[in-house]
Short mmCIF file of C-alpha atoms in Angstrom, two decimals:
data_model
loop_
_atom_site.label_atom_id
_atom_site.label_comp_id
_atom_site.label_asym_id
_atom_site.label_seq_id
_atom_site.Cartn_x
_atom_site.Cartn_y
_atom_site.Cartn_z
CA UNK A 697 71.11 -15.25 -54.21
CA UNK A 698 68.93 -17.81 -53.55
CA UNK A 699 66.94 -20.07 -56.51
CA UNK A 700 63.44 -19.56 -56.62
CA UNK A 701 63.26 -23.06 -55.14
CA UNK A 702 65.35 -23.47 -52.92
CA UNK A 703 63.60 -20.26 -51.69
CA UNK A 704 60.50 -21.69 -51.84
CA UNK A 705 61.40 -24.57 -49.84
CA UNK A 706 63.35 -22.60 -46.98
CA UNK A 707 60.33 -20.53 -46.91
CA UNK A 708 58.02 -23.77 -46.33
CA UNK A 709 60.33 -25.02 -43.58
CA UNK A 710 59.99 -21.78 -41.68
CA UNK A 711 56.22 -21.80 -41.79
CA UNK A 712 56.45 -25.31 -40.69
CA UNK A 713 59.37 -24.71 -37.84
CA UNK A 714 58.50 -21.07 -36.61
CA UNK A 715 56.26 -21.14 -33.61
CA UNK A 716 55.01 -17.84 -34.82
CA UNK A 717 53.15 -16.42 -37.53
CA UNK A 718 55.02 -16.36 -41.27
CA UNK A 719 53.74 -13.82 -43.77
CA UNK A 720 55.35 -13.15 -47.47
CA UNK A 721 53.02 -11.41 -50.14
CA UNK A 722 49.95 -12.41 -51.37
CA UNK A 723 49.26 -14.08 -47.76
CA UNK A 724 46.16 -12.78 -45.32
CA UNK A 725 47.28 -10.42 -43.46
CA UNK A 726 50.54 -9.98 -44.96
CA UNK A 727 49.85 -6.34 -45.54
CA UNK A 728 48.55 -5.56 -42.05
CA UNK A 729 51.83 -6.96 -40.37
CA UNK A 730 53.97 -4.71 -42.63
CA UNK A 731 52.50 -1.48 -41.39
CA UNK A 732 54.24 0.79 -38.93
CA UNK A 733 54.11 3.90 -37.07
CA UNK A 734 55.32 6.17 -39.94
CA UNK A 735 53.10 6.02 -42.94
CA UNK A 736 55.50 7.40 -45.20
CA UNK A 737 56.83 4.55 -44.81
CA UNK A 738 55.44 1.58 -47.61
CA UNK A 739 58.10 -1.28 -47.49
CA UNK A 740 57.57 -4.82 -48.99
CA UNK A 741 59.81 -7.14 -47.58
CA UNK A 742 60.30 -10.72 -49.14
CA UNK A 743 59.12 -12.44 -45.29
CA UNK A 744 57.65 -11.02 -41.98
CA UNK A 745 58.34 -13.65 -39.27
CA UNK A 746 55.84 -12.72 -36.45
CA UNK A 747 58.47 -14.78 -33.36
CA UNK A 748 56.80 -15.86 -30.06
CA UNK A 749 60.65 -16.75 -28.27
CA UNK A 750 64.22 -16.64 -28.88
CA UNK A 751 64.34 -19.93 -30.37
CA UNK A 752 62.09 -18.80 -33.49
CA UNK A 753 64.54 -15.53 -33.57
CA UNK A 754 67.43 -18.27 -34.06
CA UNK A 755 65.16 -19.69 -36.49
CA UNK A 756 64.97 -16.87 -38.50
CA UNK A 757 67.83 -15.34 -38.65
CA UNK A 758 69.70 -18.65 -39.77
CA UNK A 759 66.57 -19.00 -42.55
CA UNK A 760 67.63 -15.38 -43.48
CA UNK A 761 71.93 -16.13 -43.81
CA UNK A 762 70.64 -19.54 -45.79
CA UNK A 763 69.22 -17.06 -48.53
CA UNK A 764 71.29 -13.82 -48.15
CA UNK A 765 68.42 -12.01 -46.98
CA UNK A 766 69.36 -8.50 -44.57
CA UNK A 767 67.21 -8.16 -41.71
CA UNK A 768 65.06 -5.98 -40.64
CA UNK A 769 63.90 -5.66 -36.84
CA UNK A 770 60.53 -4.98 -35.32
CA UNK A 771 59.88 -3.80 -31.71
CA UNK A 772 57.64 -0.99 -31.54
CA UNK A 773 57.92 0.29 -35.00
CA UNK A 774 57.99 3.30 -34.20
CA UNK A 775 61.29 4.54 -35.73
CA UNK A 776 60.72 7.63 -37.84
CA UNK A 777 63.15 5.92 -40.70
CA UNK A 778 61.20 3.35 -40.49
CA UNK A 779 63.98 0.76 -39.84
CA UNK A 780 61.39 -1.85 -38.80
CA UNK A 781 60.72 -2.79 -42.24
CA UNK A 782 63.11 -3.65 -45.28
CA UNK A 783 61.79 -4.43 -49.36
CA UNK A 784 62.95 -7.73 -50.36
CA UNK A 785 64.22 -8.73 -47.12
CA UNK A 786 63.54 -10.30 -43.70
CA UNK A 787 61.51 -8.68 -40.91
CA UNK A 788 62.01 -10.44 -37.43
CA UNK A 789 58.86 -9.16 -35.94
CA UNK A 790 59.08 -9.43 -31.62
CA UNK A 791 56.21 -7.66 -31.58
CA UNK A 792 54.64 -11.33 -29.55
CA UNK A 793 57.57 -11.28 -27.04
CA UNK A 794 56.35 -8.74 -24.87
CA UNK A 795 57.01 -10.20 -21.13
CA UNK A 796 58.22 -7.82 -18.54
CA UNK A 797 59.70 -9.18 -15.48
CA UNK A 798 60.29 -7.44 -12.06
CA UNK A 799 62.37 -8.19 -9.68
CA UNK A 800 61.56 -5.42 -6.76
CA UNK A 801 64.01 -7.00 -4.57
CA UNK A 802 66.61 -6.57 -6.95
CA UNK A 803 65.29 -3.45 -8.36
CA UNK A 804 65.70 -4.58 -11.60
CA UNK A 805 63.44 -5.32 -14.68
CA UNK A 806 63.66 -8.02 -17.33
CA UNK A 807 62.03 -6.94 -20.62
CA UNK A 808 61.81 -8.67 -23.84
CA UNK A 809 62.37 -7.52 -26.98
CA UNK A 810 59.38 -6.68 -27.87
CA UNK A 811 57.49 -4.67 -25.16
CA UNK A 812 56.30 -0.94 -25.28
CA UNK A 813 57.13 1.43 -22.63
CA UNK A 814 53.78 0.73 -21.65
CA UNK A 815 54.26 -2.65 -21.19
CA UNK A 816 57.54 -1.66 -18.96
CA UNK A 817 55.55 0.78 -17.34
CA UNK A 818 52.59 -0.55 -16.16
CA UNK A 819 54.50 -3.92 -15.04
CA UNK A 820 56.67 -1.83 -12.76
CA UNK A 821 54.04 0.30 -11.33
CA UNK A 822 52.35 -1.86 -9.37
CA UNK A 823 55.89 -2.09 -7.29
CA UNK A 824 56.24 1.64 -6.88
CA UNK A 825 59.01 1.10 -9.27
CA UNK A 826 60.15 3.05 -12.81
CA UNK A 827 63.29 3.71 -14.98
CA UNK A 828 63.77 6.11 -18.06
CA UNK A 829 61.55 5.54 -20.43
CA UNK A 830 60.17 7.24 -23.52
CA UNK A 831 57.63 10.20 -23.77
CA UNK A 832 55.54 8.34 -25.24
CA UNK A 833 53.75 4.78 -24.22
CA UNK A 834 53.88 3.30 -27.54
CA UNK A 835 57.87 3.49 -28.03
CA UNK A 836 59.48 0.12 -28.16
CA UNK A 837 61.62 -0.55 -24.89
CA UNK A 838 64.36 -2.07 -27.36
CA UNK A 839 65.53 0.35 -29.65
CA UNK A 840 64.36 3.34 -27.40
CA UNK A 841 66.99 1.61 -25.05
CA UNK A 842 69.85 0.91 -27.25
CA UNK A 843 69.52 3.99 -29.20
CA UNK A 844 70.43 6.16 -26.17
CA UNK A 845 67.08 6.42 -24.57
CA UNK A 846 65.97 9.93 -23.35
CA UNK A 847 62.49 10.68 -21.06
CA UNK A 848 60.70 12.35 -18.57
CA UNK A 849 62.71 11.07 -15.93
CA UNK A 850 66.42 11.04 -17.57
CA UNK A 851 67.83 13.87 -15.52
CA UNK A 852 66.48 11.99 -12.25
CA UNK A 853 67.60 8.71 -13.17
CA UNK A 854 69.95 9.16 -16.12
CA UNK A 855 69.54 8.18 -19.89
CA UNK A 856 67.81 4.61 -20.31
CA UNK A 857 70.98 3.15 -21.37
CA UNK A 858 72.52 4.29 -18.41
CA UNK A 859 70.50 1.84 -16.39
CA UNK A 860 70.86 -1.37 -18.56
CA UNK A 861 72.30 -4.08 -16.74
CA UNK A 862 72.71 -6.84 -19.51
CA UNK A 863 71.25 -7.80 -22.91
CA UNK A 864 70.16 -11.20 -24.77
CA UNK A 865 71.10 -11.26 -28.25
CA UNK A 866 70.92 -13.09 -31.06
CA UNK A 867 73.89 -12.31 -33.34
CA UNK A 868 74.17 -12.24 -37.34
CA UNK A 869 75.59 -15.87 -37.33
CA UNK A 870 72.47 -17.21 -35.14
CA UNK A 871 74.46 -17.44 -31.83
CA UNK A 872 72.90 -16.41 -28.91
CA UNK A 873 75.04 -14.52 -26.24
CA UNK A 874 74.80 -12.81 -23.05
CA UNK A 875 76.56 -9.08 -22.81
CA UNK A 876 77.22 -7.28 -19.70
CA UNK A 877 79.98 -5.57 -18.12
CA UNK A 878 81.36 -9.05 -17.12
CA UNK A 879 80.40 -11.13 -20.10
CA UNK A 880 81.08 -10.29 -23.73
CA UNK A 881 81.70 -6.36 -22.69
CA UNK A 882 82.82 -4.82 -25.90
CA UNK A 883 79.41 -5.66 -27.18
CA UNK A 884 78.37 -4.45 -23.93
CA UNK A 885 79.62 -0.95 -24.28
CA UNK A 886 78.47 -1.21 -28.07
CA UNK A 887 74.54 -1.75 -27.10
CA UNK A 888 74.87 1.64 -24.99
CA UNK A 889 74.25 3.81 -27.96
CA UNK A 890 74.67 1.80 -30.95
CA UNK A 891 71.36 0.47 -31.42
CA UNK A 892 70.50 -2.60 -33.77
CA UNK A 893 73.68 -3.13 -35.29
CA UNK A 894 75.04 -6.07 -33.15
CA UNK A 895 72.15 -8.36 -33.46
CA UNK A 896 68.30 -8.91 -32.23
CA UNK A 897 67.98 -7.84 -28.71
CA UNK A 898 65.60 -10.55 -27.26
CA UNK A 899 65.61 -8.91 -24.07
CA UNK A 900 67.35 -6.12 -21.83
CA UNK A 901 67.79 -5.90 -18.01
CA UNK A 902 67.54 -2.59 -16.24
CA UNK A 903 67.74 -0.87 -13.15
CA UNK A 904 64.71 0.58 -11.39
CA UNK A 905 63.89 3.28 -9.09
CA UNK A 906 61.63 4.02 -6.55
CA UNK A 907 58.91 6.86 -7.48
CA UNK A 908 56.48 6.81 -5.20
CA UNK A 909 54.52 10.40 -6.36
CA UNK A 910 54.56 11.82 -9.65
CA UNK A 911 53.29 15.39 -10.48
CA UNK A 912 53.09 17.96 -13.44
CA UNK A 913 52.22 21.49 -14.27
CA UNK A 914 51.04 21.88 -18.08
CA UNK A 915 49.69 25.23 -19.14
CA UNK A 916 48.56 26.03 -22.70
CA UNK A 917 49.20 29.91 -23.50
CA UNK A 918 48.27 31.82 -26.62
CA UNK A 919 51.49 31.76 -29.16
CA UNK A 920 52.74 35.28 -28.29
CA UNK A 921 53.19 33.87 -24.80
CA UNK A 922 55.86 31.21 -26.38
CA UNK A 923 59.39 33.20 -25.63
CA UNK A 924 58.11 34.21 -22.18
CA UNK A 925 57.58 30.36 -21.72
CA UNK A 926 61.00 29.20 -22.54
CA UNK A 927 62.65 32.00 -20.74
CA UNK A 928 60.47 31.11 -17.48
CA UNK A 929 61.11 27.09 -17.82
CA UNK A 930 64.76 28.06 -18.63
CA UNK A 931 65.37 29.73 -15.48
CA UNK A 932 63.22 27.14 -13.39
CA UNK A 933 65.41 24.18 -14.61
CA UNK A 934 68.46 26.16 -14.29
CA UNK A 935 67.72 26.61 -10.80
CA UNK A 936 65.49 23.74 -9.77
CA UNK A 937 66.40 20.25 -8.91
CA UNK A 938 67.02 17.03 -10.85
CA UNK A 939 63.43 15.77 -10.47
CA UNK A 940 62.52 18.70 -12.57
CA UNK A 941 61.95 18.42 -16.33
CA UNK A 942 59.52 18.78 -19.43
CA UNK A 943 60.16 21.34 -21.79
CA UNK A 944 58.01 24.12 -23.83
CA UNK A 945 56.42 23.70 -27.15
CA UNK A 946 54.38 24.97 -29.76
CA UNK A 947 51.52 23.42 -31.02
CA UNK A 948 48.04 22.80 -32.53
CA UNK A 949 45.21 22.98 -29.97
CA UNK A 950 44.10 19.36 -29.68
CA UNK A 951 40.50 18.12 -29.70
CA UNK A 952 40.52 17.71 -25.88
CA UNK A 953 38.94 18.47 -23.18
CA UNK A 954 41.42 20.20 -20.95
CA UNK A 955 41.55 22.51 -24.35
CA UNK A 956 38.95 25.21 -24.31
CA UNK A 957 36.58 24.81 -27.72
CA UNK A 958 37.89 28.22 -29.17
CA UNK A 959 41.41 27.08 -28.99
CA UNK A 960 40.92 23.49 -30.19
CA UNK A 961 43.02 23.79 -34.14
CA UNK A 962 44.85 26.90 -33.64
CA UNK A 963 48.27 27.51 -32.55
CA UNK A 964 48.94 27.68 -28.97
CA UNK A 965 52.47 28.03 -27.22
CA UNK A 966 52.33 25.54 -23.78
CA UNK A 967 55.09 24.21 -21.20
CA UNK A 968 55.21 21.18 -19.47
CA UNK A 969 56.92 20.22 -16.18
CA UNK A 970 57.08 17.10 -15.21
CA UNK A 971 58.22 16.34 -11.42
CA UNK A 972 59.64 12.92 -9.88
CA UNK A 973 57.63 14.09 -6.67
CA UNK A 974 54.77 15.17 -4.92
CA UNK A 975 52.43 17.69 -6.07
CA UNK A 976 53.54 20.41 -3.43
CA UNK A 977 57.23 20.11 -4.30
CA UNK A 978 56.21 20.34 -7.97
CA UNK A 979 54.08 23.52 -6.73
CA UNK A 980 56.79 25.17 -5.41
CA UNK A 981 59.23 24.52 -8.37
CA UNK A 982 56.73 25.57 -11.13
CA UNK A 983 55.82 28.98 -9.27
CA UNK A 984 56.82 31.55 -11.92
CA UNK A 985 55.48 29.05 -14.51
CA UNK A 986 51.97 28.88 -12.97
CA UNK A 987 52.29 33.37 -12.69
CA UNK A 988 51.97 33.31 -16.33
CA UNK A 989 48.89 34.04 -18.21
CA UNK A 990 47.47 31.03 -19.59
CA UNK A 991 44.16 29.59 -20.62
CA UNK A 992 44.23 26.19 -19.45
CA UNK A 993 46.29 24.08 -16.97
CA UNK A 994 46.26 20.87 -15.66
CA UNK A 995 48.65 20.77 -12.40
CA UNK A 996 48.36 17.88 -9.81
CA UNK A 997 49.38 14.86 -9.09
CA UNK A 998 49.17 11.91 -11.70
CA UNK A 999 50.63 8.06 -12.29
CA UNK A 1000 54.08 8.04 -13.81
CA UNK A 1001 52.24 5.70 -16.48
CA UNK A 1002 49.54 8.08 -17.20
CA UNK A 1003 51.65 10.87 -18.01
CA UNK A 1004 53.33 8.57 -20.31
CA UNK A 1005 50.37 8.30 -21.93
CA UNK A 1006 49.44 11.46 -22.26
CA UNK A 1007 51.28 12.74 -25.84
CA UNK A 1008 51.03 9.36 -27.18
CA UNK A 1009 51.43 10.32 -31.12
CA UNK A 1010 48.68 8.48 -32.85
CA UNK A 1011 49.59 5.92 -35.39
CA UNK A 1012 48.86 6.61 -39.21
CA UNK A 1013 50.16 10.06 -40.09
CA UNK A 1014 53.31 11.31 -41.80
CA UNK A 1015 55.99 12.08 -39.82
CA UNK A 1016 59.51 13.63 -40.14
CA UNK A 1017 61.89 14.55 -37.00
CA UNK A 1018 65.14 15.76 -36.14
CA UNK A 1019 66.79 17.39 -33.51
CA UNK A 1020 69.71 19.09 -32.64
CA UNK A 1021 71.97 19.72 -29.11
CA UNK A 1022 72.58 22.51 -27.81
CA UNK A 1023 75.13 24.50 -25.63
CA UNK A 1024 72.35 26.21 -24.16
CA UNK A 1025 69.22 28.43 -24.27
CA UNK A 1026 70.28 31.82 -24.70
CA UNK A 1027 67.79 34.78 -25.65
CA UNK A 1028 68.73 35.39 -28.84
CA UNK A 1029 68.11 31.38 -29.36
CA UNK A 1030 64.74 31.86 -28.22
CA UNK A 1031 63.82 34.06 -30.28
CA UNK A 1032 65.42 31.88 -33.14
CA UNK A 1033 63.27 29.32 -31.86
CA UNK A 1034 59.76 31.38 -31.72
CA UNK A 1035 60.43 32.36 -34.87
CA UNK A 1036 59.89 28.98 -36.43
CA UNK A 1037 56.62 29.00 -35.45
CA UNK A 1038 55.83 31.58 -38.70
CA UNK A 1039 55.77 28.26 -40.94
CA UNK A 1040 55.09 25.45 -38.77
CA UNK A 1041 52.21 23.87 -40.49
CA UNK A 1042 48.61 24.09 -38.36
CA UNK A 1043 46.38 22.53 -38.04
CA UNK A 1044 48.41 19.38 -37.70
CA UNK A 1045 49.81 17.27 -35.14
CA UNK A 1046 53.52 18.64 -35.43
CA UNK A 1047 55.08 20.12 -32.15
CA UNK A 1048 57.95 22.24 -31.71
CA UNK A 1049 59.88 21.33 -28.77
CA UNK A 1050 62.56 22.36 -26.61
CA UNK A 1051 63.59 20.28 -23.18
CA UNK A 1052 66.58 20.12 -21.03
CA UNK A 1053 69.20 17.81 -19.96
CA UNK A 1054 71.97 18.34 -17.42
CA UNK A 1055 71.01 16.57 -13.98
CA UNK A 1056 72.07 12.63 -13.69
CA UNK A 1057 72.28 13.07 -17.64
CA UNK A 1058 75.38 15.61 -17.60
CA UNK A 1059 76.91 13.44 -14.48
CA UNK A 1060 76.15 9.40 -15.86
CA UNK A 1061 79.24 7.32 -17.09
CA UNK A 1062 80.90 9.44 -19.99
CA UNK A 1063 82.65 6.39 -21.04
CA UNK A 1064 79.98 5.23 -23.72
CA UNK A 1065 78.79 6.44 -26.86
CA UNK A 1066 76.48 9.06 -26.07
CA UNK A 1067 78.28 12.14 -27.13
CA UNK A 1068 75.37 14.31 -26.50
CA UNK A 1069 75.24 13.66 -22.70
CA UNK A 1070 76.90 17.28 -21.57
CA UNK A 1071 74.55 19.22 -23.57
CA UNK A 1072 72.05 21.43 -21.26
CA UNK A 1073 69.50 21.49 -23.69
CA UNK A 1074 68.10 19.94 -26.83
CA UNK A 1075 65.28 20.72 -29.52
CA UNK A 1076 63.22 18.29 -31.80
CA UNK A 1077 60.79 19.70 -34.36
CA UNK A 1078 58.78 16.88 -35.02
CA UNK A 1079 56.43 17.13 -37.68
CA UNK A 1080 53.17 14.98 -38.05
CA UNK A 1081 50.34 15.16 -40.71
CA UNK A 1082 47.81 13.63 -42.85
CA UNK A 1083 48.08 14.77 -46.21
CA UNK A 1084 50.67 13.42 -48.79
CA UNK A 1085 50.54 16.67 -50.60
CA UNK A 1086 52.14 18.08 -47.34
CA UNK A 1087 55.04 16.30 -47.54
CA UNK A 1088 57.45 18.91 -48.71
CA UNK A 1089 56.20 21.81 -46.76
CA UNK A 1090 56.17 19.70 -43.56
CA UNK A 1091 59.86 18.40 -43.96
CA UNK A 1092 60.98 22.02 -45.24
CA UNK A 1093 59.91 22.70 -41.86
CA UNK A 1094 61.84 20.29 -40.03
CA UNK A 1095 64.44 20.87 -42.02
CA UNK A 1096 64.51 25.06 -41.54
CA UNK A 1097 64.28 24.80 -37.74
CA UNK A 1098 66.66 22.57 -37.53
CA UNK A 1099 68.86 25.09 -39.51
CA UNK A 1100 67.95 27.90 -37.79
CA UNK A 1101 69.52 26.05 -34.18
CA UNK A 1102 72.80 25.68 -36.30
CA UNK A 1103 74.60 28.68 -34.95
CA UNK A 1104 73.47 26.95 -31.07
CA UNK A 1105 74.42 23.59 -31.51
CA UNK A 1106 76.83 21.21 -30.54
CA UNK A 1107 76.95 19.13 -33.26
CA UNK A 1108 75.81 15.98 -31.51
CA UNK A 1109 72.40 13.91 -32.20
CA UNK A 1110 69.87 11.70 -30.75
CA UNK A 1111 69.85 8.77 -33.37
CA UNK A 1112 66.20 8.14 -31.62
CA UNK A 1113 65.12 11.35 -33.21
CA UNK A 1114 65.87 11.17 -36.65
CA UNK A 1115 65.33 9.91 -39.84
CA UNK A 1116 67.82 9.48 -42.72
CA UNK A 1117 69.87 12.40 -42.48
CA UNK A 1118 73.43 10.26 -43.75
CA UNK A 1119 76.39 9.31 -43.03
CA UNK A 1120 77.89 12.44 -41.08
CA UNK A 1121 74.82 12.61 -38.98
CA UNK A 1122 75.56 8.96 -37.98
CA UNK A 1123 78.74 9.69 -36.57
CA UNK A 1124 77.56 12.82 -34.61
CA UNK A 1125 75.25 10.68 -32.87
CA UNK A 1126 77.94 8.14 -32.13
CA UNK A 1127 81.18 10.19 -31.54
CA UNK A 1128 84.28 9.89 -34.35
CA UNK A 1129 86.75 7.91 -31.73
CA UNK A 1130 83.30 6.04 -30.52
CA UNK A 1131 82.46 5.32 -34.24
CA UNK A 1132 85.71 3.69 -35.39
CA UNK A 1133 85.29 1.52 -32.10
CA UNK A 1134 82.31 0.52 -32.97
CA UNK A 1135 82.87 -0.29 -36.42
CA UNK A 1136 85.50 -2.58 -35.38
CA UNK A 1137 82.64 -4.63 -33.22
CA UNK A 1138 80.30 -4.82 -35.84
CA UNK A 1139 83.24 -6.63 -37.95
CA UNK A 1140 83.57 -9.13 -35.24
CA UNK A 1141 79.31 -9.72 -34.70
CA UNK A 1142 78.21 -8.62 -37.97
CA UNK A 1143 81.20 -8.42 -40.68
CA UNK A 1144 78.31 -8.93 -43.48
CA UNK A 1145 76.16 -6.28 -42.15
CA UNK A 1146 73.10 -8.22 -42.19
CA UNK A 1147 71.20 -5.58 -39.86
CA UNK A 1148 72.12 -2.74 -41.96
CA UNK A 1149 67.98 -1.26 -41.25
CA UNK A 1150 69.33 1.64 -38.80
CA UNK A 1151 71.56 4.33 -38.00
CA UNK A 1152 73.97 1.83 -39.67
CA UNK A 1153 77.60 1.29 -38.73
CA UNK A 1154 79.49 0.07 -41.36
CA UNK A 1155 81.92 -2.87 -40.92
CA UNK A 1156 85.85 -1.87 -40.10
#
């Protein structure tokens, strides 16, 4: 560990190197830049370095090995675990590297480490173009990407990780390096899945897709509508085509105004497809959906990046997620899964989900460590409030429905989708044979584990 001055000195030097903002505590604004997406989440780390390029992320990391600090990594923030933040540590903040590149020609995308998928999203727009992104706009493209990366759009154009064509990264030692499948491609495989363990992805190239109409059918139903829903969707994506997706949920009425007055804070069941196509395909597809009784819809046509925006989670409330896989969506499931309505907490803004896979998901390159790719369907409770005193109800919750899909599930995870759940839950999201693989990488790019803030692999 570092003296105090020597500390103090390295500390001095950064402020006076870093293009970028440097906070520690007790500075203006310090507290601001240490806020994310989760509020349960109340970190203090010893230094936030706000970095404008990949030469200040060089910067910081070596300031960070000089004092044996671990390191933290921002993009979006918007990990439930709240791995964008560390006590005592480093934070390499990217939120000021937000460029997105297109290359139409190419069909490609260059995106740097710290963009949203509404960054990504409206850059490649405006060329007709998309790729997998998040279901929400305020995701980071990074770790939404490395993590796996599951959206809208995955069982059109497969998982997010799927489509990523090579990655800039600066690695625990300060080096940077290239990976791809031709350069550096254990590392390569490694980023498909294994999230912020290797290093500080500066930025990630992907493949893009034309989309030149998007569509959706969303109808909000009264709660004891909810198993009809699921069956209904279930049987539409079982026989409908890859552009098809969404899922069904439960949820709180929001304060909107596609949601009639009397409905606004109660519980309402709803479904949601969303179709890479135009608005009479979608029509045709979402036929025994729109036969249901329901008391609000919004079907038609609308921008890819609007409907992105559309369940944007807003930032400041408690959260806790999970999820679980599943081998599929059988009736006796959907009851299991209507039943976990009975404790849900409302009003709040926690949703209980259910969405499918299969598609180019089920049929993408089974060679990487996504274990969770050949499951037809998945659920996430997701629960989101304001009140501290709500904490233990609202993860009981969580933590009940994601018990009650036990007897369902395959046993794999999204590492997107959860929180701390240990050591076990780690592996599931990885693979065993995938795990020791990657353990063996993170010896050779990170044997100190320096970025330990994640769904952390441990050193071989």
């Amino acid at each position: 560990m570092a003296t105090p001055s020597k500390a103090g000195a390295a500390l001095a030097a950064l402020r006076e190197d870093l293009s970028g903002d440097v906070f520690a505590p007790g500075d203006p604004g310090y507290d601001d830049a240490r806020i994310v997406f989760n509020a349960m989440i109340d970190r203090r780390p010893a230094v936030i370095a706000q970095c404008v390029d990949e030469a200040d992320v060089v910067r910081s990391v070596r300031f960070a090995r000089d004092l044996d600090l671990p390191i933290a990594v921002r993009g979006g923030g918007h990990s439930v675990a709240g791995s964008a933040l560390n006590d005592g540590g480093l934070v390499i903040d990217l939120r000021h590297m937000r460029a997105v590149t297109v290359d139409p020609a190419a069909e490609a995308v260059k995106v740097a480490g710290g963009a949203t998928m509404g960054d990504l999203d409206r850059a490649t727009q405006e060329h007709g173009l998309v790729t997998t992104g998040g279901r929400v706009s305020t995701t980071g493209v990074g770790g939404f990407v490395l993590g796996g990366g599951s959206g809208w759009l995955d069982r059109w154009c497969g998982l997010a990780v799927d489509n990523l064509i090579a990655v800039e990264l600066v690695t625990a030692d300060g080096r940077q390096v290239h990976a791809s499948a031709d350069e550096n491609p254990d590392l390569f495989w490694a980023l498909h899945g294994g999230g912020g363990n290797f290093g500080v992805a500066t930025s990630l190239t992907l493949n893009l897709y034309e989309l030149p109409e998007f569509s959706m059918a969303f109808l909000l139903c009264l709660p004891e509508y909810g198993g009809e829903l699921v069956r209904t969707f279930r049987d539409v994506i079982d026989s409908g085509p890859n552009e098809a997706s969404g899922g069904v949920l439960y949820l709180t009425g929001p304060p909107e105004d596609f949601c009639p007055p009397h409905l606004q804070g109660r519980l309402l069941s709803a479904v949601l497809l969303t179709y890479a196509g135009s608005e009479a395909a979608m029509r045709k597809v979402a036929e025994p959906l729109l036969a249901l009784p329901h008391e609000a819809a919004m079907v038609g046509p609308i921008p890819y990046v609007e409907m992105q925006r559309m369940l944007d989670d807003p930032p400041g409330f408690r959260n806790y997620w999970s999820a679980e896989y599943l081998t599929g969506l059988p009736d006796d499931y959907v009851d299991a899964f209507c039943k976990g309505v009975e404790s849900m907490p409302v009003p709040s803004g926690t949703i209980h989900v259910v969405w499918p896979q299969g598609g180019a998901i089920a049929t993408g390159p089974h060679q990487y460590p996504v274990p969770y790719r050949d499951a037809p369907w998945a659920t996430h409770p997701f629960a989101m409030w304001e009140d501290p005193a709500d904490d233990e109800r609202c993860v009981q919750w969580v933590r009940d429905v994601r018990a009650a899909a036990r007897p369902w599930s395959t046993g794999d995870v999204y590492l997107n989708f959860i929180g701390e759940e240990g050591h076990d839950r780690v592996v599931a999201g990885l693979g065993a044979d995938n795990y020791r693989r990657l353990a063996e990488i993170k010896r050779q790019y990170d044997p100190d584990n320096v970025f330990r803030f994640n769904h952390n692999i441990k050193p071989a």
